[in-house]
Amino acid sequence: MPDIKRQVKLITTQKPIAEPSPMEGFPMRSWSIEIWLLDENGQEVQANVFDKAVYNLHPSFEKNKQTFKKPPFRIEEKGWGEFDMTIVLTALHKGGDHTLEHDLNFQSERYEAKHTVTFRNPRPELVALLAESGPAGAENGVRGKGDAAKKKGRKDKNVDMEKLADGLQKLSEDDLLQVVTMVHNNKSEDTYTKNDVENGEFHVDLYTLPDSLVKMLWDFTSQRITL
């Protein structure tokens, strides 16, 4: 599965509160942080691709590590000082941990910070969730290419590479998901692939695939459409 990128927005709000401060000249403040995804139009959507968010706060906090498991993963705290923290987002379906650095400051009552998160080789279940906020693997076209000279190197005479390339482009979105996963899991060092995120396409040179993978794709495709 090709990598998929998403923008994560952190929204911080803060205000002074009527509580005594342990540090003269630095009033106590209440503050909160929420975590959102941005869709392809820059609009906020629920960050439901994440299983949890772990906030690692300044060591002076009694609870300096706090975990939230429901979007928008809102944390509410109070204190007198500014500090840098890390926020670890754990993606669903074994999508890995993603660490964001965040500057908690009191310059504005509300401010936003954007971070780019890369989901590397996401599983189909995670791709389906990512598709709710923008282009993802399920929407990618699979484009096959190659040159005639490479045809001579193919061992399996039962596979028509031109028909395979044409057939791949006719598959449904769900089937394309499986194709991209098969390519990723079975490709060799010589395999050429390119994920064109801007145009929502996944390119693969069929003539650089191992013979076993070509046969696998042929069988898979021929079971779904007439080649």
Short mmCIF file of C-alpha atoms in Angstrom, two decimals:
data_model
loop_
_atom_site.label_atom_id
_atom_site.label_comp_id
_atom_site.label_asym_id
_atom_site.label_seq_id
_atom_site.Cartn_x
_atom_site.Cartn_y
_atom_site.Cartn_z
CA MET A 1 0.00 0.00 0.00
CA PRO A 2 1.45 3.40 -0.91
CA ASP A 3 2.07 5.96 1.80
CA ILE A 4 -0.79 8.36 2.57
CA LYS A 5 -0.32 11.81 4.08
CA ARG A 6 -2.79 13.79 6.15
CA GLN A 7 -2.74 17.17 7.88
CA VAL A 8 -3.41 17.12 11.61
CA LYS A 9 -4.54 20.34 13.30
CA LEU A 10 -3.96 21.05 16.99
CA ILE A 11 -6.29 23.70 18.42
CA THR A 12 -5.12 25.26 21.69
CA THR A 13 -7.22 27.58 23.84
CA GLN A 14 -6.19 29.27 27.11
CA LYS A 15 -7.36 31.98 29.52
CA PRO A 16 -6.41 33.32 32.96
CA ILE A 17 -8.34 31.99 35.96
CA ALA A 18 -8.91 33.29 39.47
CA GLU A 19 -6.60 30.90 41.30
CA PRO A 20 -3.47 31.76 43.27
CA SER A 21 -0.28 31.15 41.32
CA PRO A 22 2.88 29.66 42.86
CA MET A 23 4.95 31.98 40.65
CA GLU A 24 4.61 35.73 41.20
CA GLY A 25 3.89 37.64 38.02
CA PHE A 26 2.60 34.53 36.22
CA PRO A 27 -1.16 34.13 36.68
CA MET A 28 -2.74 30.71 36.64
CA ARG A 29 -4.42 29.75 33.38
CA SER A 30 -6.70 27.00 32.16
CA TRP A 31 -5.82 25.53 28.78
CA SER A 32 -7.05 22.84 26.43
CA ILE A 33 -5.90 21.11 23.25
CA GLU A 34 -7.99 19.31 20.64
CA ILE A 35 -6.77 17.18 17.72
CA TRP A 36 -8.48 17.24 14.31
CA LEU A 37 -7.82 15.97 10.80
CA LEU A 38 -8.10 18.28 7.81
CA ASP A 39 -9.82 17.04 4.67
CA GLU A 40 -8.73 17.89 1.13
CA ASN A 41 -10.62 21.19 1.37
CA GLY A 42 -8.91 22.18 4.62
CA GLN A 43 -12.03 21.54 6.70
CA GLU A 44 -11.84 19.98 10.16
CA VAL A 45 -13.03 16.37 10.43
CA GLN A 46 -12.94 13.92 13.32
CA ALA A 47 -9.52 12.28 13.71
CA ASN A 48 -11.08 8.83 13.81
CA VAL A 49 -8.04 7.21 12.20
CA PHE A 50 -6.34 7.30 15.59
CA ASP A 51 -6.94 4.88 18.44
CA LYS A 52 -5.53 7.17 21.12
CA ALA A 53 -3.52 10.31 21.86
CA VAL A 54 -0.90 10.42 24.61
CA TYR A 55 0.12 13.86 25.91
CA ASN A 56 3.58 14.03 27.49
CA LEU A 57 3.47 17.15 29.66
CA HIS A 58 6.09 19.01 31.68
CA PRO A 59 7.52 16.86 34.52
CA SER A 60 6.13 19.32 37.09
CA PHE A 61 2.58 18.10 36.39
CA GLU A 62 1.24 15.52 38.79
CA LYS A 63 -0.17 13.62 35.83
CA ASN A 64 2.49 14.37 33.25
CA LYS A 65 1.39 11.58 30.88
CA GLN A 66 -2.28 11.57 29.92
CA THR A 67 -4.06 9.29 27.44
CA PHE A 68 -7.30 9.99 25.58
CA LYS A 69 -9.10 7.48 23.38
CA LYS A 70 -11.94 9.40 21.78
CA PRO A 71 -11.77 12.19 19.16
CA PRO A 72 -11.09 15.05 19.41
CA PHE A 73 -8.74 13.75 22.17
CA ARG A 74 -9.32 16.88 24.22
CA ILE A 75 -7.07 17.55 27.19
CA GLU A 76 -7.95 20.17 29.81
CA GLU A 77 -5.36 21.36 32.33
CA LYS A 78 -4.23 24.41 34.22
CA GLY A 79 -0.92 25.96 35.16
CA TRP A 80 1.13 29.12 35.07
CA GLY A 81 3.96 28.24 32.68
CA GLU A 82 4.54 27.68 28.99
CA PHE A 83 6.38 24.56 27.84
CA ASP A 84 7.06 22.22 24.91
CA MET A 85 5.33 18.86 24.90
CA THR A 86 5.08 15.80 22.67
CA ILE A 87 1.82 14.20 21.62
CA VAL A 88 1.94 10.59 20.42
CA LEU A 89 -0.92 9.58 18.14
CA THR A 90 -1.46 5.84 17.66
CA ALA A 91 -3.22 4.97 14.41
CA LEU A 92 -5.84 2.26 14.20
CA HIS A 93 -5.26 -1.09 12.47
CA LYS A 94 -1.55 -1.22 13.34
CA GLY A 95 -0.91 2.11 11.63
CA GLY A 96 1.96 2.95 13.99
CA ASP A 97 2.76 5.81 16.35
CA HIS A 98 3.11 9.39 15.14
CA THR A 99 4.84 11.90 17.43
CA LEU A 100 3.98 15.60 17.22
CA GLU A 101 5.89 18.38 18.99
CA HIS A 102 3.68 21.13 20.38
CA ASP A 103 4.49 24.51 21.88
CA LEU A 104 2.07 25.43 24.66
CA ASN A 105 2.16 29.20 24.97
CA PHE A 106 -0.04 31.98 26.24
CA GLN A 107 0.42 34.53 23.46
CA SER A 108 -3.14 34.13 22.16
CA GLU A 109 -6.40 32.89 23.64
CA ARG A 110 -6.76 30.50 20.70
CA TYR A 111 -4.19 29.32 18.21
CA GLU A 112 -3.75 26.49 15.73
CA ALA A 113 -0.80 24.37 14.64
CA LYS A 114 -0.72 22.04 11.65
CA HIS A 115 1.38 18.91 11.28
CA THR A 116 1.77 16.48 8.38
CA VAL A 117 1.41 12.84 9.35
CA THR A 118 2.51 10.06 6.99
CA PHE A 119 0.79 6.68 7.19
CA ARG A 120 3.29 4.21 5.79
CA ASN A 121 1.91 1.15 4.02
CA PRO A 122 -1.48 1.38 5.77
CA ARG A 123 -3.69 -1.68 5.90
CA PRO A 124 -6.92 -1.68 3.86
CA GLU A 125 -9.02 -1.06 6.99
CA LEU A 126 -7.03 2.09 7.78
CA VAL A 127 -7.12 3.18 4.14
CA ALA A 128 -10.91 3.01 4.27
CA LEU A 129 -10.93 5.39 7.25
CA LEU A 130 -8.41 7.72 5.59
CA ALA A 131 -10.61 7.83 2.49
CA GLU A 132 -13.20 9.72 4.54
CA SER A 133 -10.88 12.75 4.69
CA GLY A 134 -9.33 12.74 1.22
CA PRO A 135 -7.64 10.71 -1.53
CA ALA A 136 -6.47 7.29 -0.33
CA GLY A 137 -5.43 3.97 -1.76
CA ALA A 138 -8.99 2.89 -2.44
CA GLU A 139 -9.35 5.76 -4.89
CA ASN A 140 -6.04 5.24 -6.64
CA GLY A 141 -5.96 4.17 -10.26
CA VAL A 142 -3.46 1.42 -10.99
CA ARG A 143 -1.45 2.22 -14.07
CA GLY A 144 0.65 -0.49 -15.69
CA LYS A 145 3.50 0.35 -18.03
CA GLY A 146 6.54 -1.26 -19.61
CA ASP A 147 8.42 -1.59 -22.88
CA ALA A 148 8.27 -4.31 -25.48
CA ALA A 149 11.89 -5.35 -25.00
CA LYS A 150 11.11 -6.57 -21.50
CA LYS A 151 8.39 -8.91 -22.74
CA LYS A 152 10.99 -11.41 -23.85
CA GLY A 153 12.03 -11.91 -20.25
CA ARG A 154 8.64 -13.12 -19.10
CA LYS A 155 8.60 -16.81 -18.28
CA ASP A 156 4.86 -17.32 -18.05
CA LYS A 157 3.50 -17.45 -21.60
CA ASN A 158 -0.09 -17.66 -20.32
CA VAL A 159 -0.08 -14.03 -19.18
CA ASP A 160 -0.87 -11.28 -21.67
CA MET A 161 0.74 -8.23 -20.11
CA GLU A 162 -1.21 -5.73 -22.18
CA LYS A 163 -4.52 -7.36 -21.22
CA LEU A 164 -3.43 -7.44 -17.59
CA ALA A 165 -2.54 -3.73 -17.60
CA ASP A 166 -5.89 -2.92 -19.21
CA GLY A 167 -7.79 -5.20 -16.83
CA LEU A 168 -6.26 -3.71 -13.71
CA GLN A 169 -7.66 -0.33 -14.62
CA LYS A 170 -11.19 -1.78 -14.82
CA LEU A 171 -11.23 -3.23 -11.31
CA SER A 172 -13.41 -1.86 -8.54
CA GLU A 173 -11.96 0.30 -5.77
CA ASP A 174 -12.05 -2.58 -3.28
CA ASP A 175 -10.24 -4.87 -5.73
CA LEU A 176 -7.65 -2.17 -6.43
CA LEU A 177 -6.93 -2.02 -2.72
CA GLN A 178 -6.06 -5.71 -2.77
CA VAL A 179 -3.94 -5.31 -5.91
CA VAL A 180 -1.84 -2.54 -4.39
CA THR A 181 -1.41 -4.60 -1.22
CA MET A 182 -0.34 -7.65 -3.25
CA VAL A 183 2.22 -5.59 -5.15
CA HIS A 184 3.62 -4.12 -1.96
CA ASN A 185 3.84 -7.48 -0.19
CA ASN A 186 5.36 -9.44 -3.07
CA LYS A 187 7.49 -6.98 -5.04
CA SER A 188 11.23 -7.40 -5.54
CA GLU A 189 14.11 -4.93 -5.34
CA ASP A 190 13.79 -4.38 -9.09
CA THR A 191 10.10 -3.52 -8.95
CA TYR A 192 9.23 0.02 -10.02
CA THR A 193 6.31 1.67 -8.23
CA LYS A 194 5.32 5.28 -7.78
CA ASN A 195 2.53 6.77 -5.70
CA ASP A 196 1.21 9.89 -7.44
CA VAL A 197 -0.66 11.44 -4.50
CA GLU A 198 -1.48 14.67 -6.36
CA ASN A 199 -3.37 12.82 -9.11
CA GLY A 200 -4.60 9.96 -6.92
CA GLU A 201 -2.79 7.26 -8.89
CA PHE A 202 -0.54 4.33 -8.07
CA HIS A 203 1.88 3.46 -10.88
CA VAL A 204 3.56 0.10 -11.28
CA ASP A 205 5.76 -1.20 -14.11
CA LEU A 206 4.33 -4.68 -14.63
CA TYR A 207 7.47 -5.81 -16.43
CA THR A 208 9.55 -5.25 -13.29
CA LEU A 209 7.38 -7.56 -11.17
CA PRO A 210 8.48 -11.09 -10.22
CA ASP A 211 6.85 -13.77 -12.39
CA SER A 212 5.03 -15.20 -9.39
CA LEU A 213 3.45 -11.82 -8.65
CA VAL A 214 2.43 -11.31 -12.27
CA LYS A 215 0.68 -14.70 -12.24
CA MET A 216 -0.98 -13.77 -8.93
CA LEU A 217 -2.30 -10.51 -10.40
CA TRP A 218 -3.44 -12.27 -13.57
CA ASP A 219 -5.38 -14.89 -11.63
CA PHE A 220 -6.87 -12.28 -9.31
CA THR A 221 -7.94 -9.98 -12.15
CA SER A 222 -9.27 -12.75 -14.42
CA GLN A 223 -11.54 -13.96 -11.61
CA ARG A 224 -13.23 -10.55 -11.51
CA ILE A 225 -13.34 -9.44 -15.14
CA THR A 226 -12.87 -11.04 -18.56
CA LEU A 227 -9.32 -10.64 -19.80
#
